[in-house]
mmCIF file of C-alpha atoms (C1' of nucleotides) in Angstrom:
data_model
loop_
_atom_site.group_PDB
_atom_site.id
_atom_site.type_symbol
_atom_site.label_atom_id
_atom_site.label_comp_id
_atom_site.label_asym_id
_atom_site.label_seq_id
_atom_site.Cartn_x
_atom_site.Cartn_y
_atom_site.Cartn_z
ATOM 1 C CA UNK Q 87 0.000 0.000 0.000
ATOM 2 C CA UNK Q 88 1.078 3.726 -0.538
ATOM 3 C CA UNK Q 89 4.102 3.856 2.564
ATOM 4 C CA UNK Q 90 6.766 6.772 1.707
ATOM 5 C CA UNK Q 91 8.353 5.451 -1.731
ATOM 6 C CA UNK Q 92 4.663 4.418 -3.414
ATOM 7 C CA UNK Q 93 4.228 8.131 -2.462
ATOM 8 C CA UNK Q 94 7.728 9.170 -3.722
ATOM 9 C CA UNK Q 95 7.235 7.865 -6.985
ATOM 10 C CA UNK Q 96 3.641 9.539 -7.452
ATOM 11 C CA UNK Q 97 5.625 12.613 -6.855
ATOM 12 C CA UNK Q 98 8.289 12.007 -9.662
ATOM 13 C CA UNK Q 99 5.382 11.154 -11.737
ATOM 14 C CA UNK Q 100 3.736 14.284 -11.496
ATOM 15 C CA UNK Q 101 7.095 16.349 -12.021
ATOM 16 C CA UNK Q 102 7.100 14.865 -14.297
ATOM 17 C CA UNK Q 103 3.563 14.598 -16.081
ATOM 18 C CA UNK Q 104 1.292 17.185 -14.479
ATOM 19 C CA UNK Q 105 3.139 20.397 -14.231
ATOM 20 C CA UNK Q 106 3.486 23.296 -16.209
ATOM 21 C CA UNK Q 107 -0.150 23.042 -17.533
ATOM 22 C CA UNK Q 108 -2.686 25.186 -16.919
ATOM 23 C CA UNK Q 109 -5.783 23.681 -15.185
ATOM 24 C CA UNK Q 110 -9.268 24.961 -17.112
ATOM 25 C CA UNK Q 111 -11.470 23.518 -14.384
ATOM 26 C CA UNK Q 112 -11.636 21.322 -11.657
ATOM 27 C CA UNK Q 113 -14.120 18.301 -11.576
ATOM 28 C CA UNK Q 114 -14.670 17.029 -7.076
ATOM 29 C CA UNK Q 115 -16.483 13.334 -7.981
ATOM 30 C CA UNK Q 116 -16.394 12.492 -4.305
ATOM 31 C CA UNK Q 117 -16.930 15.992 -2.166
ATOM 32 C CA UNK Q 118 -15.979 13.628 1.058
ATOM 33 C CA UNK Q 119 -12.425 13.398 -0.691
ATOM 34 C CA UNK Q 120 -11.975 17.219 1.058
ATOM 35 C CA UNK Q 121 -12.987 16.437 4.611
ATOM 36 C CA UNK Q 122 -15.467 19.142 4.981
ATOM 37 C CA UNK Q 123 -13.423 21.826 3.093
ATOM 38 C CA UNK Q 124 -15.482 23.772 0.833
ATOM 39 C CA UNK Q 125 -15.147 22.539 -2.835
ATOM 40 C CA UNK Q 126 -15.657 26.489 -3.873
ATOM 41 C CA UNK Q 127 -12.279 27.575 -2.810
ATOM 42 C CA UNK Q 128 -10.365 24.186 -4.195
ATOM 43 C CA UNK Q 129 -11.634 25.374 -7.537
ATOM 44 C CA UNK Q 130 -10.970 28.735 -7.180
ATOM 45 C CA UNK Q 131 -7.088 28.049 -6.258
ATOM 46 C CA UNK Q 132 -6.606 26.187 -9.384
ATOM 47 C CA UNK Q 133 -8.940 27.398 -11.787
ATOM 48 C CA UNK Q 134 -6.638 29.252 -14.841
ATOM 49 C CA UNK Q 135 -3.075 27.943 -12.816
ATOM 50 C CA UNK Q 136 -0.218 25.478 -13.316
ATOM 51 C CA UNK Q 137 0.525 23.176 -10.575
ATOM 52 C CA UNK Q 138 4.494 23.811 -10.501
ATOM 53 C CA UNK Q 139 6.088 22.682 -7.576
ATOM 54 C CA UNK Q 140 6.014 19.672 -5.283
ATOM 55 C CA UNK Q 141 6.894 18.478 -1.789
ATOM 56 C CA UNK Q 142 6.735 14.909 0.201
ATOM 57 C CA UNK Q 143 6.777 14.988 3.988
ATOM 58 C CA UNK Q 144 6.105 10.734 4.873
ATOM 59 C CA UNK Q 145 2.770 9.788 3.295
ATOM 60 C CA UNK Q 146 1.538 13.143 2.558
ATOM 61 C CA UNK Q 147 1.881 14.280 -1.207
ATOM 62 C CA UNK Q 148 1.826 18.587 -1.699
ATOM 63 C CA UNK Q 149 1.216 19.961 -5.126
ATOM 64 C CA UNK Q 150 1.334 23.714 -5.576
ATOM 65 C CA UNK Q 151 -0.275 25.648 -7.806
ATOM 66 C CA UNK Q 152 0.753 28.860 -9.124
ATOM 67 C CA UNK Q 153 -1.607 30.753 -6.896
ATOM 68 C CA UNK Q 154 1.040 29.567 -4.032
ATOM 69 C CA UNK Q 155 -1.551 27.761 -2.513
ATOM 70 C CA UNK Q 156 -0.946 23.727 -2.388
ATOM 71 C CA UNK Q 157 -3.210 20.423 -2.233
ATOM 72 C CA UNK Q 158 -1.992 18.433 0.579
ATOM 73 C CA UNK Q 159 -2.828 14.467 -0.980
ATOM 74 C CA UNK Q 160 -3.054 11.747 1.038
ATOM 75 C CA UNK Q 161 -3.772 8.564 -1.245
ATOM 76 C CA UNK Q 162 -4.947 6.131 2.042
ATOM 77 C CA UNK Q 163 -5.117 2.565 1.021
ATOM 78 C CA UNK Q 164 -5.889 2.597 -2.328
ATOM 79 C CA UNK Q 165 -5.430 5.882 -3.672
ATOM 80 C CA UNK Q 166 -3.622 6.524 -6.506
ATOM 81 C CA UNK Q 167 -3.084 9.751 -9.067
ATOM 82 C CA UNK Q 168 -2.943 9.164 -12.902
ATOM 83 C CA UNK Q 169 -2.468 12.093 -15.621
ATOM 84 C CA UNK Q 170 -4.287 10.342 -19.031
ATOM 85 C CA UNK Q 171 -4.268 12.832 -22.140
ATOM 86 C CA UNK Q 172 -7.935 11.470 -23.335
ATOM 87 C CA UNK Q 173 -11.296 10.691 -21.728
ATOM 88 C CA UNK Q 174 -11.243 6.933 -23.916
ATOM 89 C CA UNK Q 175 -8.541 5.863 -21.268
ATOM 90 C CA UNK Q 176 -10.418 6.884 -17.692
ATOM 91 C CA UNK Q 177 -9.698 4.821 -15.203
ATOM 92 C CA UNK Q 178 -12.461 3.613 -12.699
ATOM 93 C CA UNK Q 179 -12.944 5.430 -9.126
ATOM 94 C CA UNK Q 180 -11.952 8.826 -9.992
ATOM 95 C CA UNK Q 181 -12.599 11.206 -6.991
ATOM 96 C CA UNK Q 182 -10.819 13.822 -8.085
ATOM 97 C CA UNK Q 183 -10.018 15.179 -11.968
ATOM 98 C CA UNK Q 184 -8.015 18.452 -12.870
ATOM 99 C CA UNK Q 185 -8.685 18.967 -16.374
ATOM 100 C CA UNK Q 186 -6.031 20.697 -18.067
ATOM 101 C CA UNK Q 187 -6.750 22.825 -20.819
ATOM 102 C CA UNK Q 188 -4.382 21.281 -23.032
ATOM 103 C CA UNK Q 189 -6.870 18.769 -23.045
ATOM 104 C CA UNK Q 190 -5.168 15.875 -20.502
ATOM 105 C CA UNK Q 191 -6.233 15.672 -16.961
ATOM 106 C CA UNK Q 192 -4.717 14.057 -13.457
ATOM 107 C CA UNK Q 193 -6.991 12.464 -11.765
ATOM 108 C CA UNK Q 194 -7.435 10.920 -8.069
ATOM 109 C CA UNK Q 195 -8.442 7.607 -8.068
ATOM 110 C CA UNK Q 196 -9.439 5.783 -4.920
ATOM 111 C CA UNK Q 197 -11.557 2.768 -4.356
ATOM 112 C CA UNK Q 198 -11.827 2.729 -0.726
ATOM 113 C CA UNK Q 199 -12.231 6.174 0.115
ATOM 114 C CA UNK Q 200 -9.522 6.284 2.386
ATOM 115 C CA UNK Q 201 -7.562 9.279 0.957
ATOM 116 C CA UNK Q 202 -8.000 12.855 1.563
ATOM 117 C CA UNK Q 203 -7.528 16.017 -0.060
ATOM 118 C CA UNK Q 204 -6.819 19.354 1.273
ATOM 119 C CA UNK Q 205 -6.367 23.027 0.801
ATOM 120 C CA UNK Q 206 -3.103 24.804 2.295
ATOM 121 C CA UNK Q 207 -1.685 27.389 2.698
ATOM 122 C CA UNK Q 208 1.357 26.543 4.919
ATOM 123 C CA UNK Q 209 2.594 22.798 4.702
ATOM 124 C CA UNK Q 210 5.130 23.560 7.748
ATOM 125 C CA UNK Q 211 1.807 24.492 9.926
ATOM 126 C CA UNK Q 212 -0.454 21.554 8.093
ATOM 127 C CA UNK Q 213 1.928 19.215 9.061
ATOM 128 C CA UNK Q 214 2.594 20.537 12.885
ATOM 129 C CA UNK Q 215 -1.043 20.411 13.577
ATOM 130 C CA UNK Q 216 -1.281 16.872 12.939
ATOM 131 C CA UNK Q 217 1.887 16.630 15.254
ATOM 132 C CA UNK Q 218 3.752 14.088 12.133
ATOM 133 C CA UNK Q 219 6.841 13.801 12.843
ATOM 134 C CA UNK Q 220 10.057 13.869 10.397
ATOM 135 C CA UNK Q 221 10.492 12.520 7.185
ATOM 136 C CA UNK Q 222 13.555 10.184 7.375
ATOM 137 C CA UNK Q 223 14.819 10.781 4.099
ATOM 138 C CA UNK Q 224 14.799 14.856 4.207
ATOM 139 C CA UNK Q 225 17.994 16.626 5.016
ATOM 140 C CA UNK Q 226 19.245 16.161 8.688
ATOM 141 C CA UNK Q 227 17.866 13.128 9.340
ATOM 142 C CA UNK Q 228 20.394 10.688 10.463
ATOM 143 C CA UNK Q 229 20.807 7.847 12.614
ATOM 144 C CA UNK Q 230 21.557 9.955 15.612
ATOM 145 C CA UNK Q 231 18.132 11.584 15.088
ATOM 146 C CA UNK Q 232 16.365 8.139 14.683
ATOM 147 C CA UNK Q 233 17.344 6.748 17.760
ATOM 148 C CA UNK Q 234 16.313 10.213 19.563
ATOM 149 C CA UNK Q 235 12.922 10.270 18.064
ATOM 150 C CA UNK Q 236 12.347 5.963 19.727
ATOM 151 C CA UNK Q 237 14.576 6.776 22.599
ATOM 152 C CA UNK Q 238 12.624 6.685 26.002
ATOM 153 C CA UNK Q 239 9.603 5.156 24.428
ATOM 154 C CA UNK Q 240 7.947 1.437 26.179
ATOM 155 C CA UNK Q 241 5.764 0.668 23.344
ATOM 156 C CA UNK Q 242 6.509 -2.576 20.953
ATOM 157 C CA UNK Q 243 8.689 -1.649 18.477
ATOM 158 C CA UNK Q 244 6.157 -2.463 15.521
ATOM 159 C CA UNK Q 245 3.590 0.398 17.168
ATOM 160 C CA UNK Q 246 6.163 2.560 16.922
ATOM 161 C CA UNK Q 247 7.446 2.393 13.929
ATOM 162 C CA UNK Q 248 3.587 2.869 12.262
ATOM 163 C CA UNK Q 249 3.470 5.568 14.542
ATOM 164 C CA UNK Q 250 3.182 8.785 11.838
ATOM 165 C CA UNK Q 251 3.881 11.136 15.191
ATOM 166 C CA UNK Q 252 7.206 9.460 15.587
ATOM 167 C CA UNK Q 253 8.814 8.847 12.201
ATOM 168 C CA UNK Q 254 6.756 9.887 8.926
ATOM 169 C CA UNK Q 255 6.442 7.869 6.248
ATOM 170 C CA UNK Q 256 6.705 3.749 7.101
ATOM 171 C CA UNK Q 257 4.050 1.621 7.340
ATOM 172 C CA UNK Q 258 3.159 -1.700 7.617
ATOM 173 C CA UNK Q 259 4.762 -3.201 5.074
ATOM 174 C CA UNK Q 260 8.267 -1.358 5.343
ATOM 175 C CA UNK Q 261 7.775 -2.180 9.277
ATOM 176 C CA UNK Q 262 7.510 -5.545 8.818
ATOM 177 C CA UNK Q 263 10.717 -5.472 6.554
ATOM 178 C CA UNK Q 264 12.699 -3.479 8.457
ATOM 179 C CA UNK Q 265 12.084 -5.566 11.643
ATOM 180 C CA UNK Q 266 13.167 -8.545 9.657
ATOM 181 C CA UNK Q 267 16.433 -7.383 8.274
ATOM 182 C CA UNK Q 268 17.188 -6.612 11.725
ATOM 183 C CA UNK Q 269 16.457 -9.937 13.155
ATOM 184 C CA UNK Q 270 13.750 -8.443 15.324
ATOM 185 C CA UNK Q 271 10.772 -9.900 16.774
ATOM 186 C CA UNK Q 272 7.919 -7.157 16.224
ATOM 187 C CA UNK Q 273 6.838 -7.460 20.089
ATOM 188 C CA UNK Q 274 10.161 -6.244 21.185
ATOM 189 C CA UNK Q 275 10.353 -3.504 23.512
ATOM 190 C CA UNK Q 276 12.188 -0.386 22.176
ATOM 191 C CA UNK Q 277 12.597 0.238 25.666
ATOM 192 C CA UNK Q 278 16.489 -1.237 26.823
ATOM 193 C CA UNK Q 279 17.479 -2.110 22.726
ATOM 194 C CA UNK Q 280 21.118 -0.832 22.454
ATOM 195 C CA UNK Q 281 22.112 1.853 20.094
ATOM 196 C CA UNK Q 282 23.592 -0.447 17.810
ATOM 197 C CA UNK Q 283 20.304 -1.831 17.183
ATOM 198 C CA UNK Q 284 18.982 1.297 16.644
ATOM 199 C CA UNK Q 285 21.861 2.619 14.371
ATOM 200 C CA UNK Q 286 20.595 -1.169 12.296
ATOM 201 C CA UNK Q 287 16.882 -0.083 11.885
ATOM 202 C CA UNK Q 288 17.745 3.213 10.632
ATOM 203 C CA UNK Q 289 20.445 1.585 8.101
ATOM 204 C CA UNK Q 290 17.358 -1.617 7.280
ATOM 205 C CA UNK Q 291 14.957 1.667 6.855
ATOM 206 C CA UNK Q 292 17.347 3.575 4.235
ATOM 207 C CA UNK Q 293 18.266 0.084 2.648
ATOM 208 C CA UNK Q 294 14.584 -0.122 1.787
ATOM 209 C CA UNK Q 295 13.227 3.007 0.493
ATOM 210 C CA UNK Q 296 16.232 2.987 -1.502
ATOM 211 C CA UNK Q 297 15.597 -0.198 -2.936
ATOM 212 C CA UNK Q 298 12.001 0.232 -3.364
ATOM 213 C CA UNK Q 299 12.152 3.441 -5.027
ATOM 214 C CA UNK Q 300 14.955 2.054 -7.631
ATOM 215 C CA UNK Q 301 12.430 -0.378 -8.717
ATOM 216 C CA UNK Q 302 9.541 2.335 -8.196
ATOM 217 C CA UNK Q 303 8.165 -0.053 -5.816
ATOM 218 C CA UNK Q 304 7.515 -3.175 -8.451
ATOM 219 C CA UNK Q 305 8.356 -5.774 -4.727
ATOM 220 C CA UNK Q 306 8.802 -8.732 -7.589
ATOM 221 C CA UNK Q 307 12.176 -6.697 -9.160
ATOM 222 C CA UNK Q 308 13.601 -6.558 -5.561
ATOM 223 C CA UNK Q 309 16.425 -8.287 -4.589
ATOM 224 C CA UNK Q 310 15.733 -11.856 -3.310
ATOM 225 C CA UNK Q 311 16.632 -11.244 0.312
ATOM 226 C CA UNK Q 312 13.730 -8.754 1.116
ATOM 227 C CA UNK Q 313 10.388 -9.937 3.342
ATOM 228 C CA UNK Q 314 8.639 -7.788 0.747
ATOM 229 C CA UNK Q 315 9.105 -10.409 -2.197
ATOM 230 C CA UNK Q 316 7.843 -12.962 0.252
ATOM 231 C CA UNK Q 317 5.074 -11.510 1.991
ATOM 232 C CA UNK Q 318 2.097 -12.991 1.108
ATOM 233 C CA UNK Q 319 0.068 -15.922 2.561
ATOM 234 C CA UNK Q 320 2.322 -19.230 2.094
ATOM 235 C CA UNK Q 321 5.440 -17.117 1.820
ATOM 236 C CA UNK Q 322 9.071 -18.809 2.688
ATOM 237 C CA UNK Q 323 11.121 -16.815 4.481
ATOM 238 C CA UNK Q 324 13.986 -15.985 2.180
ATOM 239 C CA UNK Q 325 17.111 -16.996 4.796
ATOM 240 C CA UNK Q 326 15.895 -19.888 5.915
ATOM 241 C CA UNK Q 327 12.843 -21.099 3.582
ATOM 242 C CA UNK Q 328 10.767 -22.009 6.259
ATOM 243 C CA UNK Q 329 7.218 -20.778 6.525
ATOM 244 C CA UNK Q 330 6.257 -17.259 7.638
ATOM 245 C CA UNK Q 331 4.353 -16.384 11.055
ATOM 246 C CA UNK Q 332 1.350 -13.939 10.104
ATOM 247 C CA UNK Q 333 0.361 -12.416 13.422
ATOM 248 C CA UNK Q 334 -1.216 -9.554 14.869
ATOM 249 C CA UNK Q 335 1.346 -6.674 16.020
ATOM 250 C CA UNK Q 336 0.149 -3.017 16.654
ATOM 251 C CA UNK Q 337 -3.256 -3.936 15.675
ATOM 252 C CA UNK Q 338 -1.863 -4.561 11.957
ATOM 253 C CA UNK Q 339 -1.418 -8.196 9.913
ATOM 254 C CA UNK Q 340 2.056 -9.136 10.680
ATOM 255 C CA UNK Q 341 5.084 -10.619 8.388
ATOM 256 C CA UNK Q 342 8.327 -12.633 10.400
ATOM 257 C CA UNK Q 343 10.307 -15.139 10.440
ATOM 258 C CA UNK Q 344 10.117 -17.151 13.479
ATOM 259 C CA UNK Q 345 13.739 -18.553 13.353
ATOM 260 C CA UNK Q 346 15.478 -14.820 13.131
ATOM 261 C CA UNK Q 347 13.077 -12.723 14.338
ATOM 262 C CA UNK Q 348 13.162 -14.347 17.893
ATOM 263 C CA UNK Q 349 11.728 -12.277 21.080
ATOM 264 C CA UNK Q 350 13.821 -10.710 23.290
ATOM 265 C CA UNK Q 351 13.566 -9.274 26.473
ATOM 266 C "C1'" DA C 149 1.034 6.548 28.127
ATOM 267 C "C1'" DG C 150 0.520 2.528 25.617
ATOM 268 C "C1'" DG C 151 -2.291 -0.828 23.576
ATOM 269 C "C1'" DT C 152 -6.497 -2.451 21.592
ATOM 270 C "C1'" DC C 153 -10.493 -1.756 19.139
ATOM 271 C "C1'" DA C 154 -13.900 0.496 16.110
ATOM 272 C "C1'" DT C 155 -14.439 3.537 12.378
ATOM 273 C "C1'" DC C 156 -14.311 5.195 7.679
ATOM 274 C "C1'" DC C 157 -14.973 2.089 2.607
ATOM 275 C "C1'" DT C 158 -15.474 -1.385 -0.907
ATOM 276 C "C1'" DG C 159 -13.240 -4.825 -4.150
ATOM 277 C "C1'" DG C 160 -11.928 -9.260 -4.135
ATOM 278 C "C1'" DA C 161 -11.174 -13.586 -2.130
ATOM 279 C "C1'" DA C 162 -12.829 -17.295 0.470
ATOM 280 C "C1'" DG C 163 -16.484 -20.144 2.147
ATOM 281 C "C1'" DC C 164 -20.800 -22.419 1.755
ATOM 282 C "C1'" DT A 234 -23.329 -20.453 -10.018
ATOM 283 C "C1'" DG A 235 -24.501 -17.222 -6.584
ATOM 284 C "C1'" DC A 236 -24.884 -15.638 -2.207
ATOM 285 C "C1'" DT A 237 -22.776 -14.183 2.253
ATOM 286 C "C1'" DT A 238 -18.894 -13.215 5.047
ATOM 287 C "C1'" DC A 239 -14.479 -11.682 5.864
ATOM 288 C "C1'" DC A 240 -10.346 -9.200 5.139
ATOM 289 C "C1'" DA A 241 -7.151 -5.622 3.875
ATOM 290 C "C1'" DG A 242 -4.987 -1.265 5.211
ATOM 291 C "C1'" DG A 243 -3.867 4.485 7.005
ATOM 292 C "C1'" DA A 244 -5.104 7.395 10.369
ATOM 293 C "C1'" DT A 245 -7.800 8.955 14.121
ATOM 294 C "C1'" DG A 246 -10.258 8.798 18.305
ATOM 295 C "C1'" DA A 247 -12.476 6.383 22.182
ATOM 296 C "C1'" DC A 248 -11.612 3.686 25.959
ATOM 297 C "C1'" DC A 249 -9.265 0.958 29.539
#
DNA sequence: AGGTCATCCTGGAAGC
DNA sequence: TGCTTCCAGGATGACC
């Protein structure tokens, strides 16, 4: 599902698809998409402007247009953003379309409903009011400031790591990998873990969005020795080739091995 | 404060 | 075949 890189990639796709072209109107398909904001002013901050710049911050996708003021996407489960130059190739679930007048449009697609839209005006202050916390692959972030943001925190280290207030941008899938890479058992305790083992969840975390976004997050092109080839229902883990545990962790379906992701503590 | 659960939603898979 | 049930997952908020 849409964790930092799926996210990434949308963003390179728009950069490279969706800006520079002057939007002639904009077409709200689901009005619950906007969470209450009033579809008037949406239309009104794109109507006649370019989107031309972009931001990521975790999960959440900014797009601004030339009227400086941005949509702040979030595509939730399913969501997803497609720019198709004619009305015979519409996709299915569009919530969202920005027609340009060149004739092409981007459109929001989004099954579930589970993505939101919003109008901003200062992504800084958007993003403090929902208290998310850094993006780990911004400038500044290093390992130091990982194991500062999980320091002195008792939760199970799964929890935390889906925890947008904490670090922005994994979720359960990257969890699960990261956790495995690391050898850990998702119930561990954060509390007591050494800083070595913190200094090798920020490195497994890196590792990953790296990889993911090289292969703009097609698992199946990964390299061999990552969970996310292998997690699915009768997956092998890839050391060993023994089956998978699928558990419950943080309230969220959970990947490991049993036989290197032992508990501790 | 942390953990669990319900909630939003609906396509698709599984079960009967 | 067709119906029903369940599940998935991101984020938030209620509750213990």
């Amino acid at each position: 599902m849409p964790e930092l890189p799926e996210v990434e990639i949308r963003r390179r796709y728009l950069v490279a698809h969706a800006l520079h072209r002057p939007i002639l109107r904009t077409e709200i398909a689901d009005p619950t998409l906007l969470n209450g904001a009033s579809a008037r002013s949406f239309r009104k901050a794109l109507a006649g402007h370019a989107l031309v710049d972009t931001f990521r911050h975790g999960k959440w996708l900014f797009v601004q247009a030339e009227s400086l003021r941005w949509i702040a996407l979030h595509l939730g489960m399913t969501g997803n953003l497609r720019v198709i130059e004619t009305a015979a190739t519409m996709p299915r679930y569009v919530r969202l379309r920005l027609r340009f007048r060149d004739g092409g449009s981007l459109v929001f697609t989004d099954p579930r409903k589970f993505g939101e839209a919003h109008l901003v005006e200062n992504v800084t202050a958007f993003l403090q009011a929902r208290k998310w916390g850094p993006d780990p692959t911004l400038d500044g972030f290093d390992r130091d400031a990982f194991r500062e943001r999980l320091r002195g925190r008792s939760g199970v280290l799964k929890g935390i790591l889906l925890n947008q207030q904490v670090i922005a941008g994994i979720g359960n899938l990257y969890a699960d990998e990261m956790l495995f890479q690391c050898g850990l058992h998702p119930d561990t305790r954060a509390s007591g873990l050494k800083p070595r083992t913190f200094g090798a969840l920020y490195d497994a975390m890196m590792e990953i969005f790296e990889a993911s976004i090289a292969v703009e997050t097609r698992y199946k092109e990964l390299p061999n020795r990552f969970l996310l080839r292998h997690r699915n229902y009768d997956g092998l883990c890839p050391k060993c080739r023994r089956p998978l545990n699928i558990t419950t962790a943080g309230s969220r379906t959970t990947y490991y091995c049993p036989t290197h992701q032992r508990r501790r503590g």
